[in-house]
PDB file of C-alpha atoms in Angstrom:
ATOM      1  CA  TRP A   1      -5.597  70.947 -22.824  1.00 87.00           C
ATOM      2  CA  LEU A   2      -6.122  70.026 -19.266  1.00 89.00           C
ATOM      3  CA  ARG A   3      -5.274  66.314 -19.637  1.00 91.00           C
ATOM      4  CA  THR A   4      -2.165  67.360 -21.465  1.00 92.00           C
ATOM      5  CA  LEU A   5      -1.255  69.709 -18.496  1.00 90.00           C
ATOM      6  CA  TYR A   6      -2.212  67.088 -15.948  1.00 92.00           C
ATOM      7  CA  ALA A   7       0.324  64.534 -17.386  1.00 94.00           C
ATOM      8  CA  GLU A   8       2.959  67.125 -16.813  1.00 94.00           C
ATOM      9  CA  ARG A   9       1.995  69.185 -13.903  1.00 92.00           C
ATOM     10  CA  PRO A  10      -1.075  67.493 -12.018  1.00 93.00           C
ATOM     11  CA  LEU A  11      -1.261  70.267  -9.365  1.00 93.00           C
ATOM     12  CA  ASP A  12      -1.413  73.103 -12.021  1.00 92.00           C
ATOM     13  CA  ALA A  13      -4.033  71.220 -13.943  1.00 92.00           C
ATOM     14  CA  VAL A  14      -6.349  71.043 -10.785  1.00 94.00           C
ATOM     15  CA  LEU A  15      -5.895  74.828 -10.329  1.00 93.00           C
ATOM     16  CA  ALA A  16      -6.413  75.389 -14.063  1.00 91.00           C
ATOM     17  CA  ALA A  17      -9.752  73.297 -13.923  1.00 90.00           C
ATOM     18  CA  ALA A  18     -10.985  75.534 -11.044  1.00 91.00           C
ATOM     19  CA  TRP A  19     -10.027  78.612 -12.897  1.00 90.00           C
ATOM     20  CA  GLY A  20     -11.783  77.409 -16.043  1.00 88.00           C
ATOM     21  CA  ARG A  21     -14.895  76.779 -13.980  1.00 88.00           C
ATOM     22  CA  GLN A  22     -14.764  80.343 -12.378  1.00 86.00           C
ATOM     23  CA  THR A  23     -14.193  82.314 -15.409  1.00 84.00           C
ATOM     24  CA  GLY A  24     -16.396  80.390 -17.977  1.00 81.00           C
ATOM     25  CA  GLY A  25     -18.544  77.692 -16.411  1.00 67.00           C
ATOM     26  CA  GLN A  26     -22.134  78.884 -16.190  1.00 67.00           C
ATOM     27  CA  GLY A  27     -25.391  76.894 -16.289  1.00 66.00           C
ATOM     28  CA  LYS A  28     -24.810  73.253 -17.576  1.00 66.00           C
ATOM     29  CA  ARG A  29     -21.397  74.210 -18.920  1.00 69.00           C
ATOM     30  CA  GLN A  30     -18.633  73.161 -16.531  1.00 74.00           C
ATOM     31  CA  HIS A  31     -15.553  75.062 -18.201  1.00 79.00           C
ATOM     32  CA  ARG A  32     -14.810  78.055 -20.435  1.00 81.00           C
ATOM     33  CA  ASP A  33     -14.674  77.083 -24.342  1.00 79.00           C
ATOM     34  CA  SER A  34     -10.994  77.758 -24.705  1.00 81.00           C
ATOM     35  CA  PRO A  35      -7.764  77.254 -22.802  1.00 81.00           C
ATOM     36  CA  PRO A  36      -6.151  80.105 -20.843  1.00 81.00           C
ATOM     37  CA  PRO A  37      -2.913  81.834 -22.272  1.00 79.00           C
ATOM     38  CA  LYS A  38       0.246  79.589 -22.753  1.00 78.00           C
ATOM     39  CA  ASP A  39       2.336  81.764 -20.735  1.00 76.00           C
ATOM     40  CA  ASP A  40       0.485  81.109 -17.317  1.00 76.00           C
ATOM     41  CA  SER A  41      -0.132  84.844 -16.752  1.00 77.00           C
ATOM     42  CA  TRP A  42      -3.690  83.873 -16.061  1.00 80.00           C
ATOM     43  CA  MET A  43      -2.588  82.176 -12.862  1.00 82.00           C
ATOM     44  CA  LYS A  44      -1.857  85.250 -10.537  1.00 88.00           C
ATOM     45  CA  PRO A  45       0.407  84.575  -7.687  1.00 90.00           C
ATOM     46  CA  TRP A  46      -2.020  85.633  -4.904  1.00 90.00           C
ATOM     47  CA  TRP A  47      -4.826  83.483  -6.705  1.00 91.00           C
ATOM     48  CA  ARG A  48      -2.554  80.381  -6.781  1.00 91.00           C
ATOM     49  CA  LYS A  49      -1.279  80.880  -3.203  1.00 91.00           C
ATOM     50  CA  GLU A  50      -4.765  81.261  -1.790  1.00 92.00           C
ATOM     51  CA  ARG A  51      -5.871  77.891  -3.485  1.00 94.00           C
ATOM     52  CA  LEU A  52      -2.835  75.894  -3.334  1.00 94.00           C
ATOM     53  CA  GLU A  53      -3.515  73.729  -0.351  1.00 94.00           C
ATOM     54  CA  GLN A  54      -7.174  73.207  -1.482  1.00 95.00           C
ATOM     55  CA  ALA A  55      -5.800  71.894  -4.858  1.00 95.00           C
ATOM     56  CA  VAL A  56      -3.428  69.564  -2.915  1.00 96.00           C
ATOM     57  CA  LEU A  57      -6.645  68.273  -1.048  1.00 96.00           C
ATOM     58  CA  HIS A  58      -8.555  67.857  -4.378  1.00 95.00           C
ATOM     59  CA  LEU A  59      -5.579  66.099  -5.876  1.00 94.00           C
ATOM     60  CA  ALA A  60      -5.052  63.793  -2.711  1.00 94.00           C
ATOM     61  CA  ALA A  61      -8.762  62.853  -2.669  1.00 93.00           C
ATOM     62  CA  ARG A  62      -8.960  61.972  -6.305  1.00 90.00           C
ATOM     63  CA  ARG A  63      -5.877  59.589  -5.765  1.00 89.00           C
ATOM     64  CA  ALA A  64      -7.478  58.282  -2.641  1.00 92.00           C
ATOM     65  CA  GLN A  65      -4.276  59.519  -0.694  1.00 94.00           C
ATOM     66  CA  ARG A  66      -3.761  61.663   2.162  1.00 94.00           C
ATOM     67  CA  MET A  67      -2.145  65.195   2.409  1.00 95.00           C
ATOM     68  CA  LEU A  68       1.139  65.064   4.009  1.00 96.00           C
ATOM     69  CA  TRP A  69       2.942  67.554   6.310  1.00 96.00           C
ATOM     70  CA  TRP A  70       6.695  67.664   7.121  1.00 96.00           C
ATOM     71  CA  GLY A  71       9.501  70.045   7.854  1.00 95.00           C
ATOM     72  CA  TYR A  72       9.984  72.954   9.949  1.00 94.00           C
ATOM     73  CA  ASP A  73       7.270  75.264   8.604  1.00 95.00           C
ATOM     74  CA  ASP A  74       4.627  72.715   8.869  1.00 96.00           C
ATOM     75  CA  ILE A  75       5.372  71.644  12.389  1.00 96.00           C
ATOM     76  CA  ILE A  76       5.379  75.305  13.486  1.00 96.00           C
ATOM     77  CA  ALA A  77       2.054  75.915  11.633  1.00 96.00           C
ATOM     78  CA  LEU A  78       0.548  72.843  13.314  1.00 97.00           C
ATOM     79  CA  SER A  79       1.776  73.777  16.787  1.00 96.00           C
ATOM     80  CA  GLY A  80      -0.469  76.881  16.473  1.00 93.00           C
ATOM     81  CA  GLY A  81       1.732  78.545  19.129  1.00 91.00           C
ATOM     82  CA  ASN A  82       1.060  75.799  21.762  1.00 94.00           C
ATOM     83  CA  ILE A  83       4.469  74.579  23.047  1.00 96.00           C
ATOM     84  CA  THR A  84       2.551  71.304  24.205  1.00 96.00           C
ATOM     85  CA  ALA A  85       1.448  70.602  20.738  1.00 96.00           C
ATOM     86  CA  PHE A  86       4.841  71.462  19.278  1.00 97.00           C
ATOM     87  CA  LEU A  87       6.698  68.814  21.830  1.00 97.00           C
ATOM     88  CA  HIS A  88       3.937  66.239  21.030  1.00 97.00           C
ATOM     89  CA  LEU A  89       4.629  66.512  17.358  1.00 97.00           C
ATOM     90  CA  CYS A  90       8.483  66.444  17.796  1.00 96.00           C
ATOM     91  CA  HIS A  91       8.190  63.406  20.251  1.00 97.00           C
ATOM     92  CA  LYS A  92       5.966  61.442  17.776  1.00 97.00           C
ATOM     93  CA  VAL A  93       8.250  62.019  14.718  1.00 97.00           C
ATOM     94  CA  TRP A  94      11.333  61.055  16.934  1.00 96.00           C
ATOM     95  CA  ASP A  95       9.697  58.091  18.379  1.00 96.00           C
ATOM     96  CA  ILE A  96       8.862  56.813  14.668  1.00 96.00           C
ATOM     97  CA  PHE A  97      12.136  57.543  13.440  1.00 95.00           C
ATOM     98  CA  LEU A  98      14.030  55.634  16.162  1.00 95.00           C
ATOM     99  CA  LYS A  99      11.747  52.581  15.741  1.00 94.00           C
ATOM    100  CA  ARG A 100      12.574  52.572  11.940  1.00 92.00           C
ATOM    101  CA  GLU A 101      16.217  53.075  12.688  1.00 92.00           C
ATOM    102  CA  TYR A 102      16.155  50.080  15.105  1.00 92.00           C
ATOM    103  CA  LEU A 103      15.274  47.858  12.108  1.00 91.00           C
ATOM    104  CA  ASN A 104      18.205  49.083  10.066  1.00 90.00           C
ATOM    105  CA  PRO A 105      21.762  47.636  10.349  1.00 91.00           C
ATOM    106  CA  PRO A 106      24.201  49.939  12.248  1.00 89.00           C
ATOM    107  CA  GLU A 107      26.071  51.049   9.122  1.00 88.00           C
ATOM    108  CA  LYS A 108      22.832  52.355   7.499  1.00 89.00           C
ATOM    109  CA  ARG A 109      21.603  54.232  10.288  1.00 90.00           C
ATOM    110  CA  ILE A 110      21.522  58.050  10.217  1.00 90.00           C
ATOM    111  CA  ASN A 111      22.250  60.601  12.882  1.00 90.00           C
ATOM    112  CA  PRO A 112      19.788  63.665  12.252  1.00 90.00           C
ATOM    113  CA  LEU A 113      21.569  65.463  15.254  1.00 88.00           C
ATOM    114  CA  SER A 114      24.672  65.726  13.055  1.00 87.00           C
ATOM    115  CA  GLY A 115      23.057  68.400  11.023  1.00 82.00           C
ATOM    116  CA  GLN A 116      23.796  66.668   7.741  1.00 82.00           C
ATOM    117  CA  THR A 117      20.932  64.313   7.205  1.00 88.00           C
ATOM    118  CA  PRO A 118      17.344  65.024   8.285  1.00 91.00           C
ATOM    119  CA  ILE A 119      14.745  62.691   9.306  1.00 94.00           C
ATOM    120  CA  PRO A 120      13.242  61.443   6.016  1.00 94.00           C
ATOM    121  CA  GLU A 121      10.235  63.306   5.034  1.00 95.00           C
ATOM    122  CA  ASN A 122       7.999  60.166   4.897  1.00 95.00           C
ATOM    123  CA  LEU A 123       8.810  59.353   8.605  1.00 96.00           C
ATOM    124  CA  GLN A 124       8.127  62.936   9.530  1.00 97.00           C
ATOM    125  CA  ALA A 125       4.650  62.841   7.768  1.00 97.00           C
ATOM    126  CA  ALA A 126       3.935  59.437   9.467  1.00 97.00           C
ATOM    127  CA  GLY A 127       4.716  60.934  12.889  1.00 97.00           C
ATOM    128  CA  ILE A 128       2.683  64.160  12.461  1.00 98.00           C
ATOM    129  CA  GLN A 129      -0.359  62.057  11.278  1.00 97.00           C
ATOM    130  CA  GLY A 130      -0.043  59.932  14.372  1.00 97.00           C
ATOM    131  CA  ALA A 131       0.586  62.818  16.675  1.00 98.00           C
ATOM    132  CA  SER A 132      -2.778  64.668  15.227  1.00 98.00           C
ATOM    133  CA  ALA A 133      -4.771  61.309  15.638  1.00 97.00           C
ATOM    134  CA  ASP A 134      -3.550  61.050  19.298  1.00 97.00           C
ATOM    135  CA  TRP A 135      -4.416  64.593  19.930  1.00 97.00           C
ATOM    136  CA  TYR A 136      -7.997  63.995  18.442  1.00 97.00           C
ATOM    137  CA  ARG A 137      -8.491  60.941  20.651  1.00 95.00           C
ATOM    138  CA  LYS A 138      -7.305  62.629  23.775  1.00 95.00           C
ATOM    139  CA  LEU A 139      -9.957  65.567  23.391  1.00 94.00           C
ATOM    140  CA  GLY A 140     -12.341  63.185  25.185  1.00 91.00           C
ATOM    141  CA  GLU A 141     -10.125  63.041  28.285  1.00 92.00           C
ATOM    142  CA  GLN A 142     -11.025  66.520  29.547  1.00 89.00           C
ATOM    143  CA  PRO A 143     -14.101  67.567  31.592  1.00 90.00           C
ATOM    144  CA  GLY A 144     -16.969  67.470  29.169  1.00 89.00           C
ATOM    145  CA  GLY A 145     -14.404  66.450  26.504  1.00 91.00           C
ATOM    146  CA  ASP A 146     -16.662  63.598  24.862  1.00 94.00           C
ATOM    147  CA  VAL A 147     -19.230  65.878  24.054  1.00 94.00           C
ATOM    148  CA  ARG A 148     -16.875  68.487  22.495  1.00 95.00           C
ATOM    149  CA  ARG A 149     -15.184  65.587  20.532  1.00 96.00           C
ATOM    150  CA  ARG A 150     -18.522  64.766  18.828  1.00 96.00           C
ATOM    151  CA  PHE A 151     -18.816  68.259  17.831  1.00 96.00           C
ATOM    152  CA  ILE A 152     -15.322  68.509  16.695  1.00 97.00           C
ATOM    153  CA  GLU A 153     -15.690  65.490  14.555  1.00 97.00           C
ATOM    154  CA  GLN A 154     -18.984  66.928  12.808  1.00 96.00           C
ATOM    155  CA  LEU A 155     -17.342  70.133  12.105  1.00 97.00           C
ATOM    156  CA  GLY A 156     -14.051  68.717  10.777  1.00 97.00           C
ATOM    157  CA  LYS A 157     -16.041  66.548   8.318  1.00 96.00           C
ATOM    158  CA  ARG A 158     -18.357  69.255   7.227  1.00 96.00           C
ATOM    159  CA  LEU A 159     -15.523  71.623   6.441  1.00 96.00           C
ATOM    160  CA  ARG A 160     -13.446  69.115   4.592  1.00 96.00           C
ATOM    161  CA  HIS A 161     -16.549  68.238   2.379  1.00 95.00           C
ATOM    162  CA  GLN A 162     -17.096  71.812   2.004  1.00 94.00           C
ATOM    163  CA  LEU A 163     -13.449  72.440   0.369  1.00 95.00           C
ATOM    164  CA  ARG A 164     -13.351  68.964  -1.464  1.00 94.00           C
ATOM    165  CA  ASP A 165     -16.700  69.512  -3.168  1.00 93.00           C
ATOM    166  CA  ASP A 166     -15.942  73.165  -4.145  1.00 93.00           C
ATOM    167  CA  ARG A 167     -14.701  72.294  -7.605  1.00 90.00           C
ATOM    168  CA  ARG A 168     -14.576  75.927  -8.569  1.00 90.00           C
ATOM    169  CA  MET A 169     -12.378  76.658  -5.548  1.00 93.00           C
ATOM    170  CA  SER A 170     -14.485  79.858  -5.164  1.00 89.00           C
ATOM    171  CA  TYR A 171     -14.187  79.653  -1.366  1.00 89.00           C
ATOM    172  CA  PRO A 172     -10.720  78.541  -0.223  1.00 91.00           C
ATOM    173  CA  GLY A 173     -11.334  79.932   3.130  1.00 90.00           C
ATOM    174  CA  ALA A 174     -13.725  77.326   4.153  1.00 92.00           C
ATOM    175  CA  ASN A 175     -11.708  75.614   6.682  1.00 94.00           C
ATOM    176  CA  GLY A 176     -13.271  77.827   9.368  1.00 95.00           C
ATOM    177  CA  PHE A 177     -16.431  79.521  10.011  1.00 95.00           C
ATOM    178  CA  SER A 178     -17.600  83.002  11.454  1.00 94.00           C
ATOM    179  CA  LEU A 179     -20.633  83.830  13.387  1.00 94.00           C
ATOM    180  CA  ALA A 180     -22.095  87.469  14.113  1.00 92.00           C
ATOM    181  CA  ARG A 181     -21.323  88.390  17.714  1.00 90.00           C
ATOM    182  CA  GLU A 182     -24.927  89.928  18.069  1.00 89.00           C
ATOM    183  CA  GLU A 183     -26.272  86.509  17.084  1.00 88.00           C
ATOM    184  CA  LEU A 184     -24.185  84.533  19.441  1.00 88.00           C
ATOM    185  CA  GLU A 185     -25.122  86.973  22.331  1.00 85.00           C
ATOM    186  CA  ALA A 186     -29.059  87.044  21.504  1.00 80.00           C
ATOM    187  CA  ASP A 187     -31.060  86.667  24.642  1.00 75.00           C
ATOM    188  CA  HIS A 188     -32.635  83.200  24.150  1.00 72.00           C
ATOM    189  CA  SER A 189     -31.752  79.850  25.212  1.00 67.00           C
ATOM    190  CA  PRO A 190     -30.264  78.115  22.103  1.00 78.00           C
ATOM    191  CA  ASN A 191     -27.944  80.941  21.176  1.00 83.00           C
ATOM    192  CA  ARG A 192     -26.738  81.316  24.760  1.00 87.00           C
ATOM    193  CA  GLU A 193     -25.954  77.659  25.181  1.00 89.00           C
ATOM    194  CA  MET A 194     -24.186  77.593  21.736  1.00 90.00           C
ATOM    195  CA  TRP A 195     -22.244  80.521  22.720  1.00 92.00           C
ATOM    196  CA  ARG A 196     -21.281  78.886  26.061  1.00 92.00           C
ATOM    197  CA  PHE A 197     -20.235  75.693  24.350  1.00 94.00           C
ATOM    198  CA  LEU A 198     -18.072  77.439  21.898  1.00 95.00           C
ATOM    199  CA  GLN A 199     -16.252  79.335  24.531  1.00 94.00           C
ATOM    200  CA  ASP A 200     -15.623  76.182  26.355  1.00 95.00           C
ATOM    201  CA  ALA A 201     -14.179  74.654  23.439  1.00 95.00           C
ATOM    202  CA  VAL A 202     -11.894  77.621  22.800  1.00 95.00           C
ATOM    203  CA  GLY A 203     -10.904  77.526  26.507  1.00 94.00           C
ATOM    204  CA  TYR A 204      -9.907  73.810  26.321  1.00 94.00           C
ATOM    205  CA  GLY A 205      -7.872  74.556  23.130  1.00 94.00           C
ATOM    206  CA  ASP A 206     -10.314  72.407  20.714  1.00 96.00           C
ATOM    207  CA  LEU A 207     -11.011  75.564  18.657  1.00 96.00           C
ATOM    208  CA  HIS A 208      -9.402  78.961  18.014  1.00 95.00           C
ATOM    209  CA  ALA A 209     -11.287  82.195  17.962  1.00 94.00           C
ATOM    210  CA  VAL A 210     -10.489  85.556  16.510  1.00 92.00           C
ATOM    211  CA  SER A 211     -12.634  88.601  16.689  1.00 92.00           C
ATOM    212  CA  HIS A 212     -12.895  90.408  13.251  1.00 89.00           C
ATOM    213  CA  THR A 213     -15.511  92.666  11.412  1.00 87.00           C
ATOM    214  CA  THR A 214     -17.242  92.372   7.842  1.00 82.00           C
ATOM    215  CA  LYS A 215     -15.504  94.373   5.107  1.00 74.00           C
ATOM    216  CA  ASN A 216     -18.895  96.135   4.264  1.00 72.00           C
ATOM    217  CA  LYS A 217     -19.544  99.672   5.501  1.00 68.00           C
ATOM    218  CA  ALA A 218     -21.752  98.357   8.476  1.00 74.00           C
ATOM    219  CA  GLY A 219     -18.423  96.530   9.725  1.00 77.00           C
ATOM    220  CA  GLU A 220     -20.438  94.082  11.661  1.00 87.00           C
ATOM    221  CA  ALA A 221     -18.644  92.584  14.765  1.00 91.00           C
ATOM    222  CA  ARG A 222     -18.062  88.690  14.162  1.00 93.00           C
ATOM    223  CA  ILE A 223     -16.015  86.006  15.542  1.00 94.00           C
ATOM    224  CA  LYS A 224     -14.242  83.515  13.343  1.00 95.00           C
ATOM    225  CA  PHE A 225     -13.607  79.919  14.630  1.00 97.00           C
ATOM    226  CA  TYR A 226     -10.997  77.425  13.400  1.00 96.00           C
ATOM    227  CA  LEU A 227     -10.080  73.964  14.539  1.00 97.00           C
ATOM    228  CA  ASN A 228      -6.937  73.634  16.653  1.00 97.00           C
ATOM    229  CA  PRO A 229      -4.141  73.359  13.776  1.00 97.00           C
ATOM    230  CA  ILE A 230      -2.864  70.212  15.166  1.00 97.00           C
ATOM    231  CA  LEU A 231      -6.103  68.541  14.302  1.00 97.00           C
ATOM    232  CA  SER A 232      -5.656  69.318  10.408  1.00 97.00           C
ATOM    233  CA  PRO A 233      -3.888  66.166   9.590  1.00 97.00           C
ATOM    234  CA  ALA A 234      -6.614  64.231  11.452  1.00 97.00           C
ATOM    235  CA  PHE A 235      -9.396  65.600   9.280  1.00 97.00           C
ATOM    236  CA  GLN A 236      -7.209  66.262   6.225  1.00 96.00           C
ATOM    237  CA  LEU A 237      -7.742  70.110   6.210  1.00 95.00           C
ATOM    238  CA  PRO A 238      -5.490  72.752   5.159  1.00 94.00           C
ATOM    239  CA  ALA A 239      -3.931  74.593   8.295  1.00 91.00           C
ATOM    240  CA  ALA A 240      -3.246  77.908   6.635  1.00 90.00           C
ATOM    241  CA  HIS A 241      -5.989  80.722   6.901  1.00 88.00           C
ATOM    242  CA  THR A 242      -5.469  82.496   3.698  1.00 82.00           C
ATOM    243  CA  LYS A 243      -9.113  83.898   3.156  1.00 87.00           C
ATOM    244  CA  GLU A 244     -12.060  84.839   5.165  1.00 89.00           C
ATOM    245  CA  PRO A 245     -13.924  81.790   6.582  1.00 93.00           C
ATOM    246  CA  LEU A 246     -17.421  80.730   5.880  1.00 93.00           C
ATOM    247  CA  TYR A 247     -19.954  83.030   7.233  1.00 93.00           C
ATOM    248  CA  TRP A 248     -22.582  81.011   8.873  1.00 93.00           C
ATOM    249  CA  LYS A 249     -25.885  81.774  10.671  1.00 92.00           C
ATOM    250  CA  ILE A 250     -25.996  80.227  14.159  1.00 91.00           C
ATOM    251  CA  ALA A 251     -28.613  77.596  12.887  1.00 91.00           C
ATOM    252  CA  GLU A 252     -25.886  75.916  10.754  1.00 93.00           C
ATOM    253  CA  VAL A 253     -23.881  75.415  13.789  1.00 94.00           C
ATOM    254  CA  MET A 254     -26.769  74.210  15.629  1.00 93.00           C
ATOM    255  CA  THR A 255     -27.409  71.561  13.029  1.00 93.00           C
ATOM    256  CA  LEU A 256     -23.969  70.344  13.544  1.00 94.00           C
ATOM    257  CA  ALA A 257     -24.667  70.369  17.373  1.00 93.00           C
ATOM    258  CA  GLN A 258     -27.583  68.246  16.806  1.00 93.00           C
ATOM    259  CA  LYS A 259     -25.844  65.685  14.621  1.00 93.00           C
ATOM    260  CA  ALA A 260     -23.288  65.587  17.485  1.00 93.00           C
ATOM    261  CA  GLU A 261     -26.062  64.887  19.879  1.00 91.00           C
ATOM    262  CA  LEU A 262     -25.042  67.829  22.209  1.00 90.00           C
ATOM    263  CA  PRO A 263     -27.609  67.994  25.215  1.00 85.00           C
ATOM    264  CA  PHE A 264     -28.698  71.623  24.700  1.00 81.00           C
ATOM    265  CA  ALA A 265     -29.297  71.392  21.000  1.00 77.00           C
ATOM    266  CA  LEU A 266     -31.755  68.649  21.263  1.00 73.00           C
ATOM    267  CA  LYS A 267     -34.088  70.593  23.563  1.00 67.00           C
ATOM    268  CA  GLU A 268     -35.466  73.093  21.266  1.00 53.00           C
ATOM    269  CA  PRO A 269     -35.457  71.950  17.681  1.00 49.00           C
ATOM    270  CA  ALA A 270     -37.810  74.516  16.536  1.00 42.00           C
ATOM    271  CA  LEU A 271     -35.739  77.526  17.563  1.00 44.00           C
ATOM    272  CA  ILE A 272     -32.622  75.582  16.293  1.00 44.00           C
ATOM    273  CA  ALA A 273     -34.081  75.166  13.060  1.00 42.00           C
ATOM    274  CA  GLY A 274     -34.928  78.922  12.852  1.00 45.00           C
ATOM    275  CA  GLU A 275     -38.631  78.134  12.776  1.00 45.00           C
ATOM    276  CA  GLU A 276     -41.354  79.937  14.906  1.00 46.00           C
ATOM    277  CA  GLN A 277     -42.591  78.102  17.964  1.00 44.00           C
ATOM    278  CA  PRO A 278     -46.143  77.100  17.723  1.00 44.00           C
ATOM    279  CA  ASP A 279     -48.305  79.107  20.344  1.00 45.00           C
ATOM    280  CA  LYS A 280     -48.706  77.278  23.650  1.00 42.00           C
ATOM    281  CA  ALA A 281     -52.046  76.765  25.200  1.00 42.00           C
ATOM    282  CA  PRO A 282     -52.735  78.892  28.164  1.00 44.00           C
ATOM    283  CA  LEU A 283     -52.477  77.292  31.494  1.00 46.00           C
ATOM    284  CA  ILE A 284     -55.894  76.991  33.257  1.00 49.00           C
ATOM    285  CA  GLU A 285     -55.868  77.344  36.883  1.00 54.00           C
ATOM    286  CA  ASP A 286     -57.865  74.857  38.906  1.00 57.00           C
ATOM    287  CA  PRO A 287     -59.577  76.861  41.759  1.00 59.00           C
ATOM    288  CA  SER A 288     -59.333  73.905  44.292  1.00 61.00           C
ATOM    289  CA  GLN A 289     -55.521  73.680  43.914  1.00 60.00           C
ATOM    290  CA  LEU A 290     -53.743  75.188  46.736  1.00 65.00           C
ATOM    291  CA  LYS A 291     -51.133  77.956  45.762  1.00 64.00           C
ATOM    292  CA  LEU A 292     -47.764  76.979  46.818  1.00 62.00           C
ATOM    293  CA  PHE A 293     -46.406  80.538  47.094  1.00 64.00           C
ATOM    294  CA  GLY A 294     -49.677  82.350  48.006  1.00 62.00           C
ATOM    295  CA  ASP A 295     -50.969  85.062  45.890  1.00 56.00           C
TER     296      ASP A 295
END
């Protein structure tokens, strides 16, 4: 049934495979035994909307292709409310368009300013991909940017693997992560350093942060973090935030920080890994040693 659907509607087939794993795949079984109803009533609009971009990611990865962005809505979404990002995207698209048009004879050139023929989608997609790559490369030009860029690289790869490897599509909001505010503000060194680093990344625009609370009765205060939307094409991540992000412990972020070789993350590996520090031997004073500050 899936093979037949894939030949006609490949994107729906990827979604159907995820639905089959969610509703019937248990233990060694990957899918349910029977196909869903023929009238497509099984694919609820909200369920499809939440997983559509993740399904595109899965389909592109299978074909060794890239996800593509183009058009008004995508450019607005990738700009993330940042006028500099918006202008950068438009400039890159326009630059690629002019270079391509220069190669065409005058009678075959198009004029998008006439309002009749827009810039072709493939040129928009190439420009947007180039703008995202440029933005990623320029992260290192700000103070402390080289360190933040290494962390962003590790984070982007981790989130992409999370979404790509989730064949059940049970967590479509995995293009971001959430940390408990209480854990971030804990009064010991690794947490404080990590919190300060994340605040710097938000301040320089590498990450976006939004306060929220859990949906349980306790209503725990948390902060969710996302990559700057313009970096989405560089890491091939969906830009939309349709579901709650991954709920992480700070130790998971510390693991990324260690892989990125952030200076503070390499100081106290035992604390970072959530392990107890071994008891340190007590200091033994030498009675012949002069006291620097007196008694």
